Tab-separated table of C-alpha atoms and ligand atoms in Angstrom:
chain	number	residue	atom	x	y	z
A	106	MET	CA	12.172	-10.519	-25.250
A	107	ILE	CA	9.498	-9.795	-22.607
A	108	ALA	CA	10.773	-9.388	-19.056
A	109	VAL	CA	8.543	-10.225	-16.085
A	110	ALA	CA	9.686	-8.625	-12.828
A	111	GLY	CA	8.392	-10.456	-9.760
A	112	ALA	CA	8.024	-13.740	-11.669
A	113	THR	CA	8.146	-15.654	-8.363
A	114	GLY	CA	5.238	-13.708	-6.836
A	115	SER	CA	1.511	-14.450	-6.625
A	116	VAL	CA	0.731	-12.333	-9.700
A	117	GLY	CA	4.036	-12.867	-11.525
A	118	ARG	CA	3.833	-16.685	-11.600
A	119	TRP	CA	0.440	-16.466	-13.284
A	120	ALA	CA	1.668	-13.713	-15.605
A	121	VAL	CA	4.352	-16.098	-16.878
A	122	THR	CA	1.696	-18.781	-17.480
A	123	GLU	CA	-0.666	-16.327	-19.193
A	124	LEU	CA	1.986	-14.743	-21.435
A	125	ASN	CA	3.090	-18.227	-22.504
A	126	ARG	CA	-0.550	-19.268	-23.092
A	127	MET	CA	-0.998	-16.194	-25.312
A	128	GLY	CA	2.093	-17.175	-27.323
A	129	LEU	CA	4.092	-14.145	-26.167
A	130	GLY	CA	7.837	-14.492	-25.595
A	131	PRO	CA	10.600	-15.345	-25.231
A	132	LEU	CA	10.317	-14.521	-21.530
A	133	ARG	CA	12.918	-13.282	-19.047
A	134	LEU	CA	11.829	-14.152	-15.504
A	135	GLY	CA	13.131	-11.775	-12.841
A	136	GLY	CA	13.344	-11.770	-9.060
A	137	ARG	CA	15.857	-12.239	-6.246
A	138	ARG	CA	15.470	-16.002	-5.700
A	139	ALA	CA	17.545	-17.887	-8.288
A	140	ASP	CA	16.296	-21.384	-7.398
A	141	GLU	CA	12.624	-20.438	-7.661
A	142	LEU	CA	13.237	-18.670	-10.964
A	143	GLU	CA	15.020	-21.752	-12.373
A	144	GLN	CA	12.073	-23.950	-11.392
A	145	ILE	CA	9.505	-21.648	-12.992
A	146	ALA	CA	11.621	-21.212	-16.149
A	147	ALA	CA	11.964	-24.995	-16.535
A	148	GLU	CA	8.210	-25.188	-17.316
A	149	ILE	CA	8.260	-22.512	-20.045
A	150	PRO	CA	9.933	-22.978	-23.454
A	151	ASP	CA	12.860	-20.543	-24.028
A	152	ALA	CA	12.347	-18.799	-20.664
A	153	GLN	CA	15.427	-17.193	-19.143
A	154	PRO	CA	15.690	-17.024	-15.337
A	155	PHE	CA	17.296	-13.719	-14.362
A	156	THR	CA	18.337	-12.895	-10.820
A	157	PHE	CA	18.172	-9.191	-10.075
A	158	ASP	CA	17.376	-6.857	-7.203
A	159	LEU	CA	15.396	-3.658	-7.572
A	160	GLU	CA	17.661	-2.191	-4.874
A	161	ASP	CA	20.708	-2.728	-7.110
A	162	PRO	CA	20.473	-0.251	-10.029
A	163	ASP	CA	23.111	-2.033	-12.183
A	164	SER	CA	21.182	-5.297	-11.990
A	165	VAL	CA	17.982	-3.461	-12.952
A	166	VAL	CA	19.714	-2.051	-16.048
A	167	ARG	CA	20.884	-5.563	-17.019
A	168	PHE	CA	17.386	-6.964	-16.429
A	169	CYS	CA	15.805	-4.472	-18.855
A	170	ALA	CA	18.514	-4.600	-21.554
A	171	GLY	CA	17.390	-6.005	-24.899
A	172	CYS	CA	13.693	-6.241	-23.951
A	173	ALA	CA	10.730	-5.001	-25.991
A	174	VAL	CA	8.449	-4.913	-22.934
A	175	VAL	CA	9.022	-5.030	-19.168
A	176	LEU	CA	5.976	-6.237	-17.210
A	177	ASN	CA	6.174	-5.273	-13.556
A	178	CYS	CA	4.539	-7.787	-11.224
A	179	ALA	CA	6.993	-7.117	-8.385
A	180	GLY	CA	5.840	-5.456	-5.217
A	181	PRO	CA	5.161	-3.568	-3.084
A	182	SER	CA	4.339	-1.105	-5.803
A	183	TYR	CA	4.190	1.812	-3.366
A	184	LEU	CA	7.899	1.209	-2.579
A	185	ILE	CA	9.121	0.395	-6.091
A	186	LEU	CA	7.383	3.478	-7.504
A	187	ASP	CA	9.020	4.506	-10.835
A	188	LYS	CA	12.361	2.695	-10.295
A	189	LEU	CA	11.759	-0.095	-12.800
A	190	ALA	CA	9.724	2.077	-15.176
A	191	ARG	CA	12.608	4.507	-15.666
A	192	ALA	CA	15.117	1.698	-16.276
A	193	ALA	CA	12.776	0.042	-18.791
A	194	ILE	CA	12.206	3.251	-20.715
A	195	ALA	CA	15.953	4.051	-20.685
A	196	ALA	CA	16.568	0.593	-22.199
A	197	GLY	CA	14.080	1.366	-24.986
A	198	ALA	CA	11.455	-1.066	-23.650
A	199	ALA	CA	7.770	-0.373	-23.132
A	200	TYR	CA	6.708	-0.610	-19.466
A	201	VAL	CA	3.536	-2.299	-18.213
A	202	ASP	CA	2.669	-2.320	-14.499
A	203	VAL	CA	-0.093	-4.424	-12.919
A	204	SER	CA	-0.129	-1.768	-10.249
A	205	GLY	CA	1.702	1.586	-10.337
A	206	ASP	CA	-1.378	3.737	-10.172
A	207	GLU	CA	-1.325	7.462	-9.348
A	208	PRO	CA	2.036	7.600	-7.494
A	209	VAL	CA	3.915	6.218	-10.532
A	210	HIS	CA	1.799	8.188	-12.999
A	211	ARG	CA	2.635	11.412	-11.161
A	212	ARG	CA	6.356	10.617	-11.161
A	213	LEU	CA	6.555	9.656	-14.846
A	214	THR	CA	4.392	12.385	-16.262
A	215	SER	CA	6.616	15.119	-17.619
A	216	ALA	CA	6.984	16.953	-20.874
A	217	ASP	CA	10.162	15.071	-21.804
A	218	PHE	CA	8.834	11.556	-21.142
A	219	ALA	CA	9.842	9.500	-24.165
A	220	GLY	CA	8.437	5.994	-24.146
A	221	THR	CA	5.373	3.887	-23.459
A	222	ALA	CA	4.214	3.167	-19.912
A	223	VAL	CA	0.857	1.551	-19.130
A	224	LEU	CA	-0.145	1.561	-15.463
A	225	SER	CA	-2.970	-0.029	-13.435
A	226	ALA	CA	-2.918	-3.008	-15.790
A	227	GLY	CA	-4.498	-5.422	-13.298
A	228	MET	CA	-7.899	-6.191	-11.809
A	229	LEU	CA	-8.457	-3.449	-9.227
A	230	PRO	CA	-7.455	-1.016	-10.579
A	231	GLY	CA	-7.692	-2.121	-14.191
A	232	LEU	CA	-10.520	-4.496	-15.061
A	233	SER	CA	-12.622	-2.566	-12.547
A	234	SER	CA	-12.746	0.279	-15.113
A	235	LEU	CA	-12.523	-1.726	-18.335
A	236	VAL	CA	-15.730	-3.718	-17.708
A	237	PRO	CA	-17.945	-0.638	-17.072
A	238	ARG	CA	-16.303	1.165	-19.996
A	239	TRP	CA	-17.321	-1.765	-22.195
A	240	MET	CA	-20.869	-1.684	-20.725
A	241	ALA	CA	-21.031	2.062	-21.362
A	242	THR	CA	-20.236	1.582	-25.063
A	243	GLU	CA	-23.559	-0.300	-25.346
A	244	MET	CA	-25.572	2.666	-23.996
A	245	ASP	CA	-26.385	6.062	-25.489
A	246	LYS	CA	-26.177	7.637	-22.046
A	247	VAL	CA	-25.063	6.268	-18.678
A	248	ASP	CA	-26.920	7.482	-15.584
A	249	SER	CA	-25.513	5.470	-12.694
A	250	LEU	CA	-23.030	2.765	-11.804
A	251	SER	CA	-22.649	0.653	-8.667
A	252	THR	CA	-19.624	-1.625	-8.421
A	253	TYR	CA	-19.054	-4.432	-5.892
A	254	ILE	CA	-15.641	-6.126	-5.827
A	255	GLY	CA	-14.220	-8.594	-3.355
A	256	GLY	CA	-14.416	-12.091	-1.991
A	257	LEU	CA	-12.402	-14.667	-0.122
A	258	GLU	CA	-8.740	-14.649	-1.051
A	259	ARG	CA	-5.369	-14.939	0.616
A	260	CYS	CA	-3.396	-11.692	0.858
A	261	SER	CA	0.227	-11.699	-0.409
A	262	PRO	CA	2.896	-9.733	1.517
A	263	SER	CA	3.226	-7.140	-1.276
A	264	SER	CA	-0.528	-6.700	-1.600
A	265	ALA	CA	-0.835	-6.240	2.174
A	266	THR	CA	1.987	-3.669	2.184
A	267	ASP	CA	0.409	-1.790	-0.723
A	268	MET	CA	-3.004	-1.829	0.988
A	269	ILE	CA	-1.429	-0.165	4.017
A	270	LEU	CA	0.769	2.290	2.122
A	271	SER	CA	-2.015	3.311	-0.245
A	272	MET	CA	-3.853	4.788	2.723
A	273	HIS	CA	-1.062	7.354	3.150
A	274	THR	CA	0.727	8.555	0.023
A	275	ASP	CA	3.616	11.007	0.175
A	276	ASP	CA	1.613	14.050	-0.873
A	277	GLY	CA	-0.879	13.474	1.914
A	278	ASP	CA	-3.555	12.434	-0.538
A	279	GLY	CA	-4.530	8.791	-0.020
A	280	TYR	CA	-5.485	6.352	-2.734
A	281	GLY	CA	-9.098	7.385	-2.335
A	282	HIS	CA	-11.915	8.428	-0.035
A	283	ALA	CA	-13.781	6.107	2.309
A	284	LEU	CA	-17.550	6.750	2.549
A	285	ALA	CA	-17.469	8.951	-0.575
A	286	GLY	CA	-19.502	8.618	-3.767
A	287	TRP	CA	-20.062	10.441	-7.051
A	288	ARG	CA	-23.170	12.645	-6.985
A	289	HIS	CA	-24.453	15.098	-9.621
A	290	GLY	CA	-21.236	14.604	-11.605
A	291	ARG	CA	-18.749	15.169	-8.781
A	292	LEU	CA	-17.141	13.572	-5.759
A	293	GLU	CA	-19.049	13.959	-2.526
A	294	GLU	CA	-17.659	12.995	0.863
A	295	LYS	CA	-19.629	11.084	3.513
A	296	VAL	CA	-22.617	10.143	1.390
A	297	LEU	CA	-22.372	6.392	2.008
A	298	GLY	CA	-21.774	4.084	4.944
A	299	PRO	CA	-20.598	0.507	5.427
A	300	ALA	CA	-23.101	-2.292	5.895
A	301	LYS	CA	-22.709	-5.694	7.546
A	302	ASP	CA	-24.254	-9.056	6.866
A	303	VAL	CA	-25.962	-8.111	3.607
A	304	GLU	CA	-26.807	-9.946	0.422
A	305	VAL	CA	-25.197	-8.738	-2.801
A	306	PRO	CA	-26.267	-10.370	-6.077
A	307	PHE	CA	-23.736	-12.907	-7.403
A	308	PHE	CA	-21.944	-13.232	-4.037
A	309	PRO	CA	-22.760	-16.651	-2.574
A	310	ASP	CA	-22.202	-15.481	1.017
A	311	ARG	CA	-23.651	-12.745	3.159
A	312	VAL	CA	-20.981	-10.072	3.162
A	313	SER	CA	-19.977	-6.706	4.542
A	314	VAL	CA	-19.574	-3.811	2.118
A	315	HIS	CA	-17.442	-0.692	2.498
A	316	PRO	CA	-17.804	2.301	0.195
A	317	PHE	CA	-14.527	3.643	-1.152
A	318	PHE	CA	-14.001	6.119	-3.978
A	319	SER	CA	-10.532	5.934	-5.550
A	320	GLY	CA	-8.741	8.048	-8.145
A	321	GLU	CA	-9.569	5.293	-10.624
A	322	SER	CA	-13.286	5.617	-9.804
A	323	ALA	CA	-13.157	9.387	-10.382
A	324	ARG	CA	-11.452	8.951	-13.758
A	325	LEU	CA	-14.025	6.320	-14.738
A	326	ALA	CA	-16.963	8.498	-13.668
A	327	THR	CA	-15.625	11.365	-15.775
A	328	ALA	CA	-14.852	9.147	-18.791
A	329	ILE	CA	-18.335	7.586	-18.981
A	330	GLY	CA	-20.078	10.846	-18.016
A	331	VAL	CA	-22.044	9.282	-15.198
A	332	ASP	CA	-24.192	11.333	-12.839
A	333	SER	CA	-24.096	9.008	-9.846
A	334	MET	CA	-21.585	6.302	-8.940
A	335	ASP	CA	-20.796	4.133	-5.903
A	336	PHE	CA	-17.933	1.714	-5.378
A	337	TRP	CA	-18.084	-0.998	-2.688
A	338	ASN	CA	-15.274	-3.199	-1.411
A	339	VAL	CA	-16.837	-6.529	-0.490
A	340	PHE	CA	-15.509	-8.611	2.413
A	341	VAL	CA	-16.496	-12.178	3.164
A	342	GLY	CA	-15.649	-12.815	6.802
A	343	ASP	CA	-14.810	-10.307	9.521
A	344	ARG	CA	-11.129	-10.633	10.201
A	345	LEU	CA	-9.484	-8.886	7.236
A	346	VAL	CA	-11.910	-5.985	7.220
A	347	THR	CA	-11.606	-5.499	10.982
A	348	SER	CA	-7.779	-5.381	10.834
A	349	PHE	CA	-7.777	-3.125	7.795
A	350	THR	CA	-10.307	-0.682	9.253
A	351	ARG	CA	-8.304	-0.447	12.464
A	352	MET	CA	-5.163	0.515	10.493
A	353	ARG	CA	-6.917	3.238	8.535
A	354	GLY	CA	-6.147	6.719	9.792
A	355	ARG	CA	-2.786	5.992	11.417
A	356	PRO	CA	0.463	5.888	9.411
A	357	VAL	CA	2.386	2.624	9.767
A	358	ALA	CA	6.189	2.439	9.366
A	359	GLY	CA	9.315	0.453	10.291
A	360	GLU	CA	8.843	-2.635	12.429
A	361	GLU	CA	5.229	-1.757	12.882
A	362	MET	CA	4.812	-2.294	9.122
A	363	GLU	CA	6.099	-5.877	9.411
A	364	ARG	CA	3.594	-6.558	12.186
A	365	ALA	CA	0.770	-4.928	10.219
A	366	VAL	CA	1.553	-6.967	7.066
A	367	ALA	CA	1.689	-10.173	9.128
A	368	GLU	CA	-1.651	-9.264	10.726
A	369	LEU	CA	-3.384	-8.638	7.371
A	370	THR	CA	-2.053	-11.798	5.710
A	371	ARG	CA	-3.045	-13.862	8.780
A	372	ALA	CA	-6.498	-12.259	8.930
A	373	ALA	CA	-7.117	-13.138	5.260
A	374	GLU	CA	-5.945	-16.718	5.941
A	375	LEU	CA	-8.371	-17.045	8.850
A	376	ASP	CA	-11.285	-15.678	6.813
A	377	LEU	CA	-10.439	-18.260	4.160
A	378	PHE	CA	-9.873	-21.166	6.543
A	379	GLY	CA	-11.568	-24.326	5.269
A	380	ARG	CA	-13.245	-22.459	2.393
A	381	GLU	CA	-12.646	-22.299	-1.355
A	382	PRO	CA	-11.285	-18.915	-2.486
A	383	TYR	CA	-13.330	-16.794	-4.883
A	384	TYR	CA	-13.431	-13.197	-6.023
A	385	ALA	CA	-16.295	-11.472	-7.809
A	386	LEU	CA	-16.659	-8.226	-9.738
A	387	VAL	CA	-20.247	-7.012	-10.104
A	388	PHE	CA	-21.271	-3.889	-12.034
A	389	ARG	CA	-24.845	-2.564	-12.108
A	390	MET	CA	-25.311	0.210	-14.651
A	391	THR	CA	-28.412	2.208	-15.527
A	392	GLY	CA	-28.752	4.372	-18.587
A	393	VAL	CA	-30.600	5.006	-21.816
A	394	VAL	CA	-30.662	3.025	-25.066
A	395	ASP	CA	-32.792	4.244	-28.005
A	396	GLY	CA	-34.745	6.528	-25.673
A	397	HIS	CA	-35.560	3.730	-23.183
A	398	SER	CA	-34.271	3.423	-19.626
A	399	VAL	CA	-32.226	0.248	-19.183
A	400	VAL	CA	-30.545	-1.639	-16.327
A	401	ARG	CA	-27.563	-3.870	-17.065
A	402	THR	CA	-25.597	-5.997	-14.652
A	403	ALA	CA	-22.313	-7.677	-15.515
A	404	ALA	CA	-20.817	-10.182	-13.073
A	405	MET	CA	-17.512	-11.981	-13.260
A	406	ARG	CA	-16.092	-14.569	-10.912
A	407	THR	CA	-12.625	-16.037	-10.499
A	408	ALA	CA	-11.217	-18.752	-8.268
A	409	ASP	CA	-7.909	-16.856	-8.068
A	410	ALA	CA	-7.817	-13.059	-8.108
A	411	TYR	CA	-4.051	-13.131	-8.680
A	412	ARG	CA	-4.554	-15.084	-11.877
A	413	LEU	CA	-7.127	-12.562	-13.085
A	414	ILE	CA	-4.733	-9.671	-12.341
A	415	ALA	CA	-2.019	-11.501	-14.291
A	416	THR	CA	-4.368	-12.163	-17.208
A	417	VAL	CA	-5.118	-8.454	-17.590
A	418	GLY	CA	-1.393	-7.624	-17.323
A	419	ALA	CA	-0.574	-10.174	-20.038
A	420	LEU	CA	-3.346	-8.795	-22.281
A	421	VAL	CA	-1.906	-5.306	-21.943
A	422	VAL	CA	1.523	-6.663	-22.937
A	423	HIS	CA	-0.198	-8.318	-25.913
A	424	ALA	CA	-1.754	-4.983	-26.949
A	425	VAL	CA	1.616	-3.225	-26.628
A	426	VAL	CA	3.417	-5.892	-28.682
A	427	GLU	CA	0.719	-5.616	-31.382
A	428	GLY	CA	1.351	-1.864	-31.584
A	429	ASN	CA	-2.097	-0.991	-30.221
A	430	VAL	CA	-0.839	1.349	-27.497
A	431	GLY	CA	0.698	4.719	-28.335
A	432	ARG	CA	3.542	6.518	-26.609
A	433	GLY	CA	3.197	8.322	-23.298
A	434	VAL	CA	2.158	7.458	-19.749
A	435	SER	CA	-1.347	6.085	-19.457
A	436	TYR	CA	-3.689	3.968	-17.394
A	437	ALA	CA	-4.669	0.668	-19.042
A	438	ALA	CA	-8.374	1.574	-18.959
A	439	ASP	CA	-7.708	4.719	-20.995
A	440	VAL	CA	-5.826	3.055	-23.844
A	441	LEU	CA	-7.145	-0.476	-24.262
A	442	ASP	CA	-10.188	-1.452	-26.275
A	443	PRO	CA	-12.551	-2.480	-23.433
A	444	GLY	CA	-14.576	-4.825	-25.657
A	445	TRP	CA	-11.428	-6.698	-26.681
A	446	VAL	CA	-10.249	-7.027	-23.059
A	447	VAL	CA	-13.626	-8.225	-21.767
A	448	ALA	CA	-13.954	-10.788	-24.583
A	449	ALA	CA	-10.427	-12.110	-23.943
A	450	VAL	CA	-10.874	-12.217	-20.158
A	451	ARG	CA	-14.213	-14.048	-20.529
A	452	ARG	CA	-12.528	-16.748	-22.600
A	453	SER	CA	-9.536	-17.035	-20.263
A	454	PRO	CA	-9.116	-19.830	-17.720
A	455	ALA	CA	-8.910	-17.139	-15.007
A	456	VAL	CA	-12.657	-16.546	-15.157
A	457	THR	CA	-14.930	-19.268	-13.817
A	458	ALA	CA	-18.234	-17.495	-14.535
A	459	PHE	CA	-19.393	-14.458	-16.476
A	460	GLU	CA	-22.942	-13.192	-16.677
A	461	LEU	CA	-24.603	-10.223	-18.275
A	462	VAL	CA	-28.187	-9.509	-17.156
A	463	LEU	CA	-30.095	-7.175	-19.477
A	464	ASP	CA	-33.027	-5.014	-18.399
A	465	ALA	CA	-33.842	-6.966	-15.256
A	466	GLU	CA	-32.741	-6.758	-11.674
A	467	PRO	CA	-30.794	-9.831	-10.592
A	468	ALA	CA	-32.676	-11.807	-7.933
A	469	MET	CA	-32.224	-10.330	-4.469
A	470	GLU	CA	-33.534	-11.227	-1.083
A	471	GLU	CA	-35.082	-8.951	1.460
A	472	GLY	CA	-32.502	-6.905	3.313
A	473	ALA	CA	-30.255	-6.860	0.270
A	474	LEU	CA	-28.470	-3.811	-0.996
B	631	NAP	N1	-4.107	-4.081	-9.923
B	631	NAP	C1	-4.479	-5.110	-9.181
B	631	NAP	O1	-5.530	-5.671	-9.395
B	631	NAP	C2	-3.623	-5.601	-8.035
B	631	NAP	C3	-4.247	-6.343	-7.032
B	631	NAP	C4	-3.468	-6.888	-6.027
B	631	NAP	C5	-2.113	-6.651	-6.031
B	631	NAP	N2	-1.540	-5.878	-7.003
B	631	NAP	C6	-0.108	-5.572	-6.972
B	631	NAP	O2	0.658	-6.525	-7.712
B	631	NAP	C7	2.003	-6.497	-7.206
B	631	NAP	C8	2.477	-7.929	-6.977
B	631	NAP	O3	1.727	-8.519	-5.964
B	631	NAP	P1	1.906	-10.039	-5.522
B	631	NAP	O4	0.686	-10.361	-4.774
B	631	NAP	O5	2.292	-10.903	-6.665
B	631	NAP	O6	3.156	-9.921	-4.523
B	631	NAP	P2	4.050	-11.050	-3.865
B	631	NAP	O7	3.417	-12.384	-3.985
B	631	NAP	O8	4.424	-10.578	-2.504
B	631	NAP	O9	5.352	-11.069	-4.793
B	631	NAP	C9	6.230	-9.985	-4.880
B	631	NAP	C10	7.222	-10.242	-6.005
B	631	NAP	O10	8.116	-9.113	-6.080
B	631	NAP	C11	9.453	-9.596	-6.138
B	631	NAP	N3	10.339	-8.649	-5.484
B	631	NAP	C12	10.149	-8.061	-4.275
B	631	NAP	N4	11.203	-7.263	-3.968
B	631	NAP	C13	12.066	-7.354	-5.009
B	631	NAP	C14	13.324	-6.766	-5.274
B	631	NAP	N5	13.928	-5.940	-4.409
B	631	NAP	N6	13.938	-7.050	-6.438
B	631	NAP	C15	13.360	-7.901	-7.329
B	631	NAP	N7	12.154	-8.487	-7.122
B	631	NAP	C16	11.516	-8.228	-5.981
B	631	NAP	C17	9.422	-10.922	-5.381
B	631	NAP	O11	10.434	-11.765	-5.844
B	631	NAP	P3	11.635	-12.301	-4.947
B	631	NAP	O12	11.150	-12.425	-3.539
B	631	NAP	O13	11.982	-13.607	-5.596
B	631	NAP	O14	12.695	-11.291	-5.125
B	631	NAP	C18	8.058	-11.472	-5.818
B	631	NAP	O15	8.199	-12.134	-7.044
B	631	NAP	C19	1.949	-5.665	-5.913
B	631	NAP	O16	2.442	-4.381	-6.177
B	631	NAP	C20	0.479	-5.629	-5.583
B	631	NAP	O17	0.088	-4.523	-4.817
B	631	NAP	C21	-2.268	-5.371	-8.020
């Protein structure tokens, strides 16, 4: 039995579809809304709707009982933290989280941790490291990496809450560093700045870009041994980025949080108004192959970022079920075969376009980054 927590959510609904498409099951579909769960389960052979509440520990125990894997697509992740992970492990199930990230990793990591937990099994973080790790396997040495991720997409309530909470974690260390980059093999603050109305290859619109260096980026830079690395969040439209930038630097709590979440979700809706959603991940890597300097650019596009997140989560469940992930607490990018993930994602219905440009700069216009 594979349990999906948050099966009624933006990611969870797609995770159910993707797990079923991959032939994984039977599935237990969890959340608080019984009617919605029944409707979703009716479409999936042998699926079991299961009403539970993460705030009710007994129901969480029942939800995890008898499962081989618990996939967490519920949110906000920064409020759930290790609640579901601990229940899953206690029930003898492996735990996979499309989010989780450093706050859950910190809480689970201890000498007596007995089980399998795979965190950051989504798109960003997740695929954002797996694609460049795959690109790096094709080079003898990696010199630099620039990543551009973003697009036009609605913003779910949990994602908005996590965006806000990730700016202020409990140990005072945020999810990452704005304006920072990786230089000479280490993190450097204030080396980059945002830019407006620029052209980025593979993005069909002029966009604004904001440099942000996360814990995931630092782990990636270390793993591929890169000298220089930049990460850019890409925004199409002004509203979401304006709201988000205004919230940075001041903690949000209580009723103010509800207002802030409503503002972010509305801003994303307005940016998207009358347009087709899309999300793109673009990686430009330089390095050395057989003594020659090379430039490689990989670009991936989806019409639904939530589906792509779910696809990666389902692939991680697949790897766990196949016995390809060992025990312990890990990030998906550290334990999955990046070539296998990229090949599977490329073939999946979540991806509408994938391109790999070898030893040439993708076409750019004047004024481009
Ligand atoms: N790694 C990545 O690429 C990435 C990117 C974006 C988002 N995420 C993360 O993915 C997670 C899911 O996001 P989403 O956009 O799918 O969120 P969403 O649409 O707001 O859905 C949240 C889900 O959580 C469930 N839930 C909330 N509180 C619950 C509770 N107390 N007990 C049981 N279930 C509960 C909801 O079900 P009910 O309302 O039916 O209870 C719903 O199914 C979030 O943590 C988000 O930050 C990851």
